[in-house]
PDB file of C-alpha atoms in Angstrom:
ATOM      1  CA  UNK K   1     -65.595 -87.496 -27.321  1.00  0.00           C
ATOM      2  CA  UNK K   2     -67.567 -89.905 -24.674  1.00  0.00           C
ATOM      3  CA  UNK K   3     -70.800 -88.902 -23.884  1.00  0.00           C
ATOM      4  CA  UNK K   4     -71.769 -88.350 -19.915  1.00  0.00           C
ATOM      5  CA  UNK K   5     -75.182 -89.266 -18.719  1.00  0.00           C
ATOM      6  CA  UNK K   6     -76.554 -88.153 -15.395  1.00  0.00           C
ATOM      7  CA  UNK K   7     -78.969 -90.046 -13.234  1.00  0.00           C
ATOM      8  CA  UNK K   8     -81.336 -87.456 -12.341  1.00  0.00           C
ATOM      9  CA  UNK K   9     -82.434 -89.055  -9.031  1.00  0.00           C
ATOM     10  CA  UNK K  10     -78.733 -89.560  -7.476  1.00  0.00           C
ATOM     11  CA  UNK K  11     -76.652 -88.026  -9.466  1.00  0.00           C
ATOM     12  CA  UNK K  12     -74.476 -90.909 -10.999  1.00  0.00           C
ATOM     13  CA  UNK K  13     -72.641 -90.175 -14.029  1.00  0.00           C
ATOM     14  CA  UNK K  14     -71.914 -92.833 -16.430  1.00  0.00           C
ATOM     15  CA  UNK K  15     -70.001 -92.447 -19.898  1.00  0.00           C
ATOM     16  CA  UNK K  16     -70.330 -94.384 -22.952  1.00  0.00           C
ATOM     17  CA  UNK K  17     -72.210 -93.651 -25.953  1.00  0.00           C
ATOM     18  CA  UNK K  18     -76.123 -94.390 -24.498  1.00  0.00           C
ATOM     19  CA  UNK K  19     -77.243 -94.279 -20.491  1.00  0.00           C
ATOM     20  CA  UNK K  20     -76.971 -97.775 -18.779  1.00  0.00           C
ATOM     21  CA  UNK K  21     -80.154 -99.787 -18.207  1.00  0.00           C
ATOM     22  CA  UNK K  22     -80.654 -99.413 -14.744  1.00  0.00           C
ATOM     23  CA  UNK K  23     -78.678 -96.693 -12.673  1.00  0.00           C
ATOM     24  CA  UNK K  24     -76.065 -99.132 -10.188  1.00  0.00           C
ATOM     25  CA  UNK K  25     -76.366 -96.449  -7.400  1.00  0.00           C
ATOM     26  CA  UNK K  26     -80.685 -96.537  -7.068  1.00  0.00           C
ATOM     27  CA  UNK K  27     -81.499 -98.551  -9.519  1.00  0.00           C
ATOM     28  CA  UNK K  28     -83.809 -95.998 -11.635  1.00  0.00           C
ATOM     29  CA  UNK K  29     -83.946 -97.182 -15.680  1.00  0.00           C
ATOM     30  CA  UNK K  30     -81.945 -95.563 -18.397  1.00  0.00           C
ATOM     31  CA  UNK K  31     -85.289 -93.400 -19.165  1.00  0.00           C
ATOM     32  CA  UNK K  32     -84.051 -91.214 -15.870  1.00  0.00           C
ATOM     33  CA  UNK K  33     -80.464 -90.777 -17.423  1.00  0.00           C
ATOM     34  CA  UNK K  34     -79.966 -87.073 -19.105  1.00  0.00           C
ATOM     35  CA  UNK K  35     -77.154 -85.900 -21.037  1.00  0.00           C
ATOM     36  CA  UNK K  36     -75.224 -83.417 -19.123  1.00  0.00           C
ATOM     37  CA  UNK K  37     -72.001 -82.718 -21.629  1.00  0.00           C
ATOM     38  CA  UNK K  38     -71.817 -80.412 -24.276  1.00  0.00           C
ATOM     39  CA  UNK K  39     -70.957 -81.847 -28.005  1.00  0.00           C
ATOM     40  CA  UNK K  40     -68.586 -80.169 -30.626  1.00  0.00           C
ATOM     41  CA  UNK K  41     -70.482 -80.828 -33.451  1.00  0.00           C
ATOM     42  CA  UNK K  42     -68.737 -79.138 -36.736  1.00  0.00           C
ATOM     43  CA  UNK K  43     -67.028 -76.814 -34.776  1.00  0.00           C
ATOM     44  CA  UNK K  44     -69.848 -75.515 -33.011  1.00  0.00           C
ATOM     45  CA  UNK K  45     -71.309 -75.657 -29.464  1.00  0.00           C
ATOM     46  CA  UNK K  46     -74.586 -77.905 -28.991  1.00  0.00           C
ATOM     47  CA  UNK K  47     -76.345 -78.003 -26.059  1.00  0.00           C
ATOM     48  CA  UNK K  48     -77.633 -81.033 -24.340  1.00  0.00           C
ATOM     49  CA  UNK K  49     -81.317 -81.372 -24.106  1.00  0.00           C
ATOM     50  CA  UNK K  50     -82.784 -83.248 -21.073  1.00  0.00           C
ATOM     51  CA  UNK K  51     -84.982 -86.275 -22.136  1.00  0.00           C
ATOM     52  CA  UNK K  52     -89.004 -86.289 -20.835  1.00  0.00           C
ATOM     53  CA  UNK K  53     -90.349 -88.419 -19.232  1.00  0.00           C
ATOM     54  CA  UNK K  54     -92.875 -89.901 -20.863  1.00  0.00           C
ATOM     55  CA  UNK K  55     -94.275 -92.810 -18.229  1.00  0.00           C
ATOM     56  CA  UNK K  56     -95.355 -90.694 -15.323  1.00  0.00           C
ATOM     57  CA  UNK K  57     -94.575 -92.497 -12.013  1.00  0.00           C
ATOM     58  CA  UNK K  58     -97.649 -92.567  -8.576  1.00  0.00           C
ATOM     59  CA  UNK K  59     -98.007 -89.808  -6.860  1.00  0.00           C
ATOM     60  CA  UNK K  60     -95.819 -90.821  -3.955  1.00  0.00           C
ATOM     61  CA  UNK K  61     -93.051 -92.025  -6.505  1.00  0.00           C
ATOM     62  CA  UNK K  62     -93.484 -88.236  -7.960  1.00  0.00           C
ATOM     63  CA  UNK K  63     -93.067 -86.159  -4.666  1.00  0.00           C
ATOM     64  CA  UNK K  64     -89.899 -88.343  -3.741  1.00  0.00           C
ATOM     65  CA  UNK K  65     -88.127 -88.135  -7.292  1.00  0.00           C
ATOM     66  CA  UNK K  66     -88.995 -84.684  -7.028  1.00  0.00           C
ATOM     67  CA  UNK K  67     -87.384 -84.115  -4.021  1.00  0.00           C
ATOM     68  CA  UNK K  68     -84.293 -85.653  -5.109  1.00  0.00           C
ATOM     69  CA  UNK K  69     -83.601 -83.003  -8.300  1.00  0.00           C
ATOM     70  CA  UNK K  70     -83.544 -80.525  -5.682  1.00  0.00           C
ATOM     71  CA  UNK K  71     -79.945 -79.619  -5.563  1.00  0.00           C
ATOM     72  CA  UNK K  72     -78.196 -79.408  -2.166  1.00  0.00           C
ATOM     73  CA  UNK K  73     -74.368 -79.118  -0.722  1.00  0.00           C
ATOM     74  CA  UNK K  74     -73.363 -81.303   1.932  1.00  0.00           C
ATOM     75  CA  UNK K  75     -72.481 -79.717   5.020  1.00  0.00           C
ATOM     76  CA  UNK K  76     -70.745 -80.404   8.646  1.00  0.00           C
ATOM     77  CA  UNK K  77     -73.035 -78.887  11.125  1.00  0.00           C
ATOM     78  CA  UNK K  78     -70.925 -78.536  14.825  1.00  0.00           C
ATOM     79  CA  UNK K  79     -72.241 -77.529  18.044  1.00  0.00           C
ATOM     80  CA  UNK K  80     -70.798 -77.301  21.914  1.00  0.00           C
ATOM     81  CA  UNK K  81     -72.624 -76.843  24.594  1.00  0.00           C
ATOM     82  CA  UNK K  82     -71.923 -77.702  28.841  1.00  0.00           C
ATOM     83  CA  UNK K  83     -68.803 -78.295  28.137  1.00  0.00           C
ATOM     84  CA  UNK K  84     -69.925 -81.429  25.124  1.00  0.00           C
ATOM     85  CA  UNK K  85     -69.154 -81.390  21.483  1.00  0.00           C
ATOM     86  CA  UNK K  86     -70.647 -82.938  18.631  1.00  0.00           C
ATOM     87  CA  UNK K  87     -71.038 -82.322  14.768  1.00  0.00           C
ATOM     88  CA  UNK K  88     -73.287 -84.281  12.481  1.00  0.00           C
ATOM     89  CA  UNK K  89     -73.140 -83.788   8.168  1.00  0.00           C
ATOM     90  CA  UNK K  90     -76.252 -82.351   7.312  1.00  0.00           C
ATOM     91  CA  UNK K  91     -77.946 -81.450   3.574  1.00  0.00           C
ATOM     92  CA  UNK K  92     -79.956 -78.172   4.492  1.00  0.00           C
ATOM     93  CA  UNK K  93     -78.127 -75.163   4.742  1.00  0.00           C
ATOM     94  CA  UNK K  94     -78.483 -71.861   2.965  1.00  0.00           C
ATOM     95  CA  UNK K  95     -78.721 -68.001   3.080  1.00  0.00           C
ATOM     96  CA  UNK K  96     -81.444 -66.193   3.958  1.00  0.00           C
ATOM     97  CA  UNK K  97     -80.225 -62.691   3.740  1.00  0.00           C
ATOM     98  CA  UNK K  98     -76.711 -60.735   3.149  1.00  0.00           C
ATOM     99  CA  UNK K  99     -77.059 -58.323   4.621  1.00  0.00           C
ATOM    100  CA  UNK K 100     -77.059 -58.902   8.195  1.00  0.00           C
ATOM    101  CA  UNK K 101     -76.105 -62.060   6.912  1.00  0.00           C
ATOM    102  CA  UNK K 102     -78.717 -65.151   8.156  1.00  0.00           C
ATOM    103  CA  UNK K 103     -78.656 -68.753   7.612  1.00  0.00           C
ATOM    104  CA  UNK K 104     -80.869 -71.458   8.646  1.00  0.00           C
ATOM    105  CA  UNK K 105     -80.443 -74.993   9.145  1.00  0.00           C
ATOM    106  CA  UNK K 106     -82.101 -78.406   9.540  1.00  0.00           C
ATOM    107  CA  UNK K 107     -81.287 -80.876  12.382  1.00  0.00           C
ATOM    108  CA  UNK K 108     -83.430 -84.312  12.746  1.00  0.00           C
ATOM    109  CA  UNK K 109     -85.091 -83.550  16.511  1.00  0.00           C
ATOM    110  CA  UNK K 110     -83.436 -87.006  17.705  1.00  0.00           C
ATOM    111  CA  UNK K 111     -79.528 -85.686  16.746  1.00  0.00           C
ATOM    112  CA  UNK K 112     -76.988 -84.735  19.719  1.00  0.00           C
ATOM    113  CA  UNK K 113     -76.194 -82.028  17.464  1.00  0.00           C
ATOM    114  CA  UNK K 114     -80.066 -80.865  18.046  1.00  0.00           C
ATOM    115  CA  UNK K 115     -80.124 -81.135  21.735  1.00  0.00           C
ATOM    116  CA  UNK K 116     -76.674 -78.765  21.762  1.00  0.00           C
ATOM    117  CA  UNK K 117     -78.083 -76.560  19.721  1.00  0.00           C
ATOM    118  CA  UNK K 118     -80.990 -76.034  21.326  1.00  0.00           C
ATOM    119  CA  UNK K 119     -79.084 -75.556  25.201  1.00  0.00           C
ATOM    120  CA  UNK K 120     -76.674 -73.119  23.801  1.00  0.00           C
ATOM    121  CA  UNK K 121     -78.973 -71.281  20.967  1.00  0.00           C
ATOM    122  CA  UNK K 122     -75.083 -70.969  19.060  1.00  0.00           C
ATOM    123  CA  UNK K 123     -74.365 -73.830  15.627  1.00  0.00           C
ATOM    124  CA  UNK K 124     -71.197 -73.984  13.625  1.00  0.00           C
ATOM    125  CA  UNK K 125     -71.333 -74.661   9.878  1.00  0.00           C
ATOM    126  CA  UNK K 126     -67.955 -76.376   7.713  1.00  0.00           C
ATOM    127  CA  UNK K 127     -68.967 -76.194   4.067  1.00  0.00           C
ATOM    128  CA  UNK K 128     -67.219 -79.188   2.195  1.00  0.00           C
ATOM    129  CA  UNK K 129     -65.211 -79.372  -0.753  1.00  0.00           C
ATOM    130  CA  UNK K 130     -65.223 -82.358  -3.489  1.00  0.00           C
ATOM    131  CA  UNK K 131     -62.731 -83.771  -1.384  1.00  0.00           C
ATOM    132  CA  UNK K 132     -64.451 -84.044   1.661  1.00  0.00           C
ATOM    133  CA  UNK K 133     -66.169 -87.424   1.913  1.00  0.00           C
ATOM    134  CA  UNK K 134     -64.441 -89.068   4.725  1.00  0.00           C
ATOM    135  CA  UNK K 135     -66.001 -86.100   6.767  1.00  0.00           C
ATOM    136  CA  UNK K 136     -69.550 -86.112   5.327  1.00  0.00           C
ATOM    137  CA  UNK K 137     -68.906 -90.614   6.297  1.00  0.00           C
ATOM    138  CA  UNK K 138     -67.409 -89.719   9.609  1.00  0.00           C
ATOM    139  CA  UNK K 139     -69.963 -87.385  10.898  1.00  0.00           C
ATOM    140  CA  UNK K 140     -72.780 -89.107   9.271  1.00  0.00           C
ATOM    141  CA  UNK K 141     -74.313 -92.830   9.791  1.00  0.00           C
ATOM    142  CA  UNK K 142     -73.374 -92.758  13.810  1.00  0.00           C
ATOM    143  CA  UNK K 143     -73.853 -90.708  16.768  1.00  0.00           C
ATOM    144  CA  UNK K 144     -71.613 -88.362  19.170  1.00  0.00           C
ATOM    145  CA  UNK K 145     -73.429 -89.691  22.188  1.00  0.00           C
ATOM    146  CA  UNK K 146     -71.519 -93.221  21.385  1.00  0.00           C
ATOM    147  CA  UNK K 147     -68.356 -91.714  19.376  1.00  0.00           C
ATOM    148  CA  UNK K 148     -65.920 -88.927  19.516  1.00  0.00           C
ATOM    149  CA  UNK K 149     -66.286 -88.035  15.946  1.00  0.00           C
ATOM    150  CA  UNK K 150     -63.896 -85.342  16.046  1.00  0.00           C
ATOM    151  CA  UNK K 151     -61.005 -88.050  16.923  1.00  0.00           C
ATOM    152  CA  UNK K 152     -58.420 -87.584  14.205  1.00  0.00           C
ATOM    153  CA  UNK K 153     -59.504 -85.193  12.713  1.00  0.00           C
ATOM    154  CA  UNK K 154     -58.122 -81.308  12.127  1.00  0.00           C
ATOM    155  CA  UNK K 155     -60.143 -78.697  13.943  1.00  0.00           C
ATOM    156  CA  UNK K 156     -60.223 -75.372  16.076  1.00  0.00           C
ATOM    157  CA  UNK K 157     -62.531 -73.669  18.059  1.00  0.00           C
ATOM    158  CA  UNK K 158     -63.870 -70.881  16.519  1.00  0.00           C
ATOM    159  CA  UNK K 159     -64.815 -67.324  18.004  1.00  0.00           C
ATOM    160  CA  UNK K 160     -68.197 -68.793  19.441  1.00  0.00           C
ATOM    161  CA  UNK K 161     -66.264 -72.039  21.086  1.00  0.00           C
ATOM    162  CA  UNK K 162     -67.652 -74.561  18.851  1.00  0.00           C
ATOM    163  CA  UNK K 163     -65.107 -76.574  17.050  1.00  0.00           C
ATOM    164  CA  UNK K 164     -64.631 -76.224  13.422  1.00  0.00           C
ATOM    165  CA  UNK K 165     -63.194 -78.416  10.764  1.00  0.00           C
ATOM    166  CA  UNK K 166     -59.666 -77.335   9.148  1.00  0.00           C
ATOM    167  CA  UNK K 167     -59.762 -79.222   5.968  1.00  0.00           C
ATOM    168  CA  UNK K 168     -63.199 -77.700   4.363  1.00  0.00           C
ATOM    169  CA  UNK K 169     -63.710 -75.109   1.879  1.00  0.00           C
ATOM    170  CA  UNK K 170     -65.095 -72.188   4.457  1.00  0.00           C
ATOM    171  CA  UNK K 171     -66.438 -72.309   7.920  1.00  0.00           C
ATOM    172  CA  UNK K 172     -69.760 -69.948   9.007  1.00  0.00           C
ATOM    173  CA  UNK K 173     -70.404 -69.265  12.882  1.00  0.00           C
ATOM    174  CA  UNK K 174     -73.999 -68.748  13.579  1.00  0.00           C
ATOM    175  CA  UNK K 175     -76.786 -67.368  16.686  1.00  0.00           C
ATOM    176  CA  UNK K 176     -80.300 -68.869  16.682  1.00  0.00           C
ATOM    177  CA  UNK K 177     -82.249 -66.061  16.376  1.00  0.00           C
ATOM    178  CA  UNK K 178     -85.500 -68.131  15.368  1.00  0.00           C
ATOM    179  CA  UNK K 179     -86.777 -72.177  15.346  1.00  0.00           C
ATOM    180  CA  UNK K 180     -89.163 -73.803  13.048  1.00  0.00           C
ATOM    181  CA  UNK K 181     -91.122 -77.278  14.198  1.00  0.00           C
ATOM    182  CA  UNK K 182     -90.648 -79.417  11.004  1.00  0.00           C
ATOM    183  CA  UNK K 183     -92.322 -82.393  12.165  1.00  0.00           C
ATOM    184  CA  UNK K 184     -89.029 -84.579  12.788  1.00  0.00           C
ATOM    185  CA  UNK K 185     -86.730 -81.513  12.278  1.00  0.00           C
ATOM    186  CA  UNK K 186     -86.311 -78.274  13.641  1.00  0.00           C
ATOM    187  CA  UNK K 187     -85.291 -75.441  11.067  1.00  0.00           C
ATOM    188  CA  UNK K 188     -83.356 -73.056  12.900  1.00  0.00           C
ATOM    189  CA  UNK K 189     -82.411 -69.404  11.504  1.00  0.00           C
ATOM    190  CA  UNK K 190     -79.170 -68.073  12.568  1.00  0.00           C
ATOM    191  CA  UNK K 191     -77.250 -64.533  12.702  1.00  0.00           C
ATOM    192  CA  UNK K 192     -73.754 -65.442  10.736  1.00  0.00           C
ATOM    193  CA  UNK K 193     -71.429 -64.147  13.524  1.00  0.00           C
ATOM    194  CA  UNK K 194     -68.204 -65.175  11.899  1.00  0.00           C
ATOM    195  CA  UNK K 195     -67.123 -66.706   8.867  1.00  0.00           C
ATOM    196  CA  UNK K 196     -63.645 -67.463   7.233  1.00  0.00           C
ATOM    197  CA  UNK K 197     -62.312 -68.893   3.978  1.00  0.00           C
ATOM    198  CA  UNK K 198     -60.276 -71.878   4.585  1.00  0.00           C
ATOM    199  CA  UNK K 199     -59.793 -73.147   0.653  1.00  0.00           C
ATOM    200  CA  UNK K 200     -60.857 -72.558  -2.759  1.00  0.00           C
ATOM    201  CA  UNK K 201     -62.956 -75.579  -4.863  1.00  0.00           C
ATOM    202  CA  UNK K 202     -65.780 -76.492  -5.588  1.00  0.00           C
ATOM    203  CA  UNK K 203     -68.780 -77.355  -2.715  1.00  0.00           C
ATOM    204  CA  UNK K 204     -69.567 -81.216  -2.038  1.00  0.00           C
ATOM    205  CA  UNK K 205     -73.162 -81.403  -3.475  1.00  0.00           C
ATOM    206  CA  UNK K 206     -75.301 -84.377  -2.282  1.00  0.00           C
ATOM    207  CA  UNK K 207     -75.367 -85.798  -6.315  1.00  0.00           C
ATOM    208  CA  UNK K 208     -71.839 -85.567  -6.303  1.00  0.00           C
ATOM    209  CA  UNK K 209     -70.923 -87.698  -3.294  1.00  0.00           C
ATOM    210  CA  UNK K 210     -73.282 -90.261  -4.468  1.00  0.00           C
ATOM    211  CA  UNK K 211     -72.118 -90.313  -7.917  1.00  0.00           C
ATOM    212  CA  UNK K 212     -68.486 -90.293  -6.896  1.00  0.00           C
ATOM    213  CA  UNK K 213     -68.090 -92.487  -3.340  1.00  0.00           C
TER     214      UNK K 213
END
C-alpha cells in the first residue's frame, strides 16, 4: 500500500514511498510533509506519527505557518440589501452556541458583501461540499460590484431574501446581533434564523481545495 504525505502548510497530498522535496503547491521542503495514512503492518493497525520539526523557522515565518495548520471549511457567504445582491467565499465561519443557535463570520471591510451586510444587519451562509470548487473560484478572486456572480448558477432566496446556493451541502440564514473591528475585517455574530440540509458529504476544507484544484 502507497504511502500519503500531507503538506502541513497547504494541505497537498502526495503518494509514493517518501514526501517530495519541495511541496509543488507552496513550495515548503519535504521536512513539512507528515504521514497522514494508516499502515497494516502484520495484520495490525499502526498509527502515523507526525515528524518534528527540528530547524525552527523566524518568528514571522512561525506565526504564518502557524496560522495555516489551523483547520477551516470554505464557505459562500451571501447578502442582499436595497434591492443588490452579492456573495463572496469566505474561510471564517463557525458556531458559537446551539442553543439559540449563533454564528459569526469574517468579511474583509473593503468586500460588497461587507457593505450589504452592514445596511441590512441580515448574511446568508452556503456550506460547501468536496465538490464545490467552481463556487469557492466563482465567488472568490473578483468582485460583485463589477460581476453578477450569481449568473449561472442554481439559487433561491431564502426566508430572509438573500439568495442561497442550491448545489452545497447545507445553507444557514443569519441576524447580526453583534460586530467586531478586526483591523481589515469585521467579525460579525449572527442569530441562525433558518437553516436547511441540502446534501450529505463531506465540507470543502481550505487544505482540501488546495491540495485537490
Amino acid at each position: 500500500m502507497e504511502k500519503r504525505w500531507r503538506c502541513t502548510i497547504c494541505g497537498y497530498i502526495h503518494t509514493g514511498e517518501n514526501p517530495p522535496e519541495t511541496c509543488p503547491i507552496c513550495g515548503y521542503d519535504a521536512s513539512y510533509f507528515e504521514l497522514v495514512t494508516d499502515e497494516k503492518v502484520a495484520g495490525a493497525e499502526v498509527k502515523s506519527v507526525p515528524k518534528p520539526v527540528t530547524v525552527q523557522p523566524d518568528k514571522a515565518s512561525a506565526i504564518r505557518q502557524a496560522l495555516y495548520r489551523i483547520s477551516y471549511g470554505l464557505y459562500i457567504i451571501t447578502a442582499h440589501a436595497e434591492g443588490k445582491d452579492n456573495g463572496q467565499c469566505a474561510n471564517t465561519c463557525f458556531q458559537i452556541t446551539s442553543d439559540p443557535a449563533k454564528v459569526a463570520i469574517g468579511i474583509n471591510k473593503q468586500n460588497y458583501t461587507h457593505e450589504l451586510i452592514q445596511k441590512s444587519g441580515k448574511f446568508g451562509v452556503s456550506v460547501l461540499s468536496q465538490t464545490g470548487h467552481d463556487y469557492a473560484r466563482g465567488f472568490g478572486y473578483r468582485t460583485g460590484r463589477d460581476v453578477n456572480k450569481f449568473e449561472g448558477v442554481a439559487v433561491r432566496r431564502g426566508e430572509s431574501g438573500i439568495l442561497l446556493l442550491d448545489d452545497v451541502l447545507v445553507t444557514m440564514e443569519a441576524t447580526v446581533t453583534g460586530q467586531l473591528d478586526s483591523g481589515t475585517h469585521t467579525l460579525f455574530l449572527g442569530d441562525v434564523t433558518a437553516g436547511e440540509i441540502l446534501q450529505e458529504g463531506d465540507p470543502m476544507t481550505y487544505a482540501f481545495f488546495r491540495a485537490s484544484k
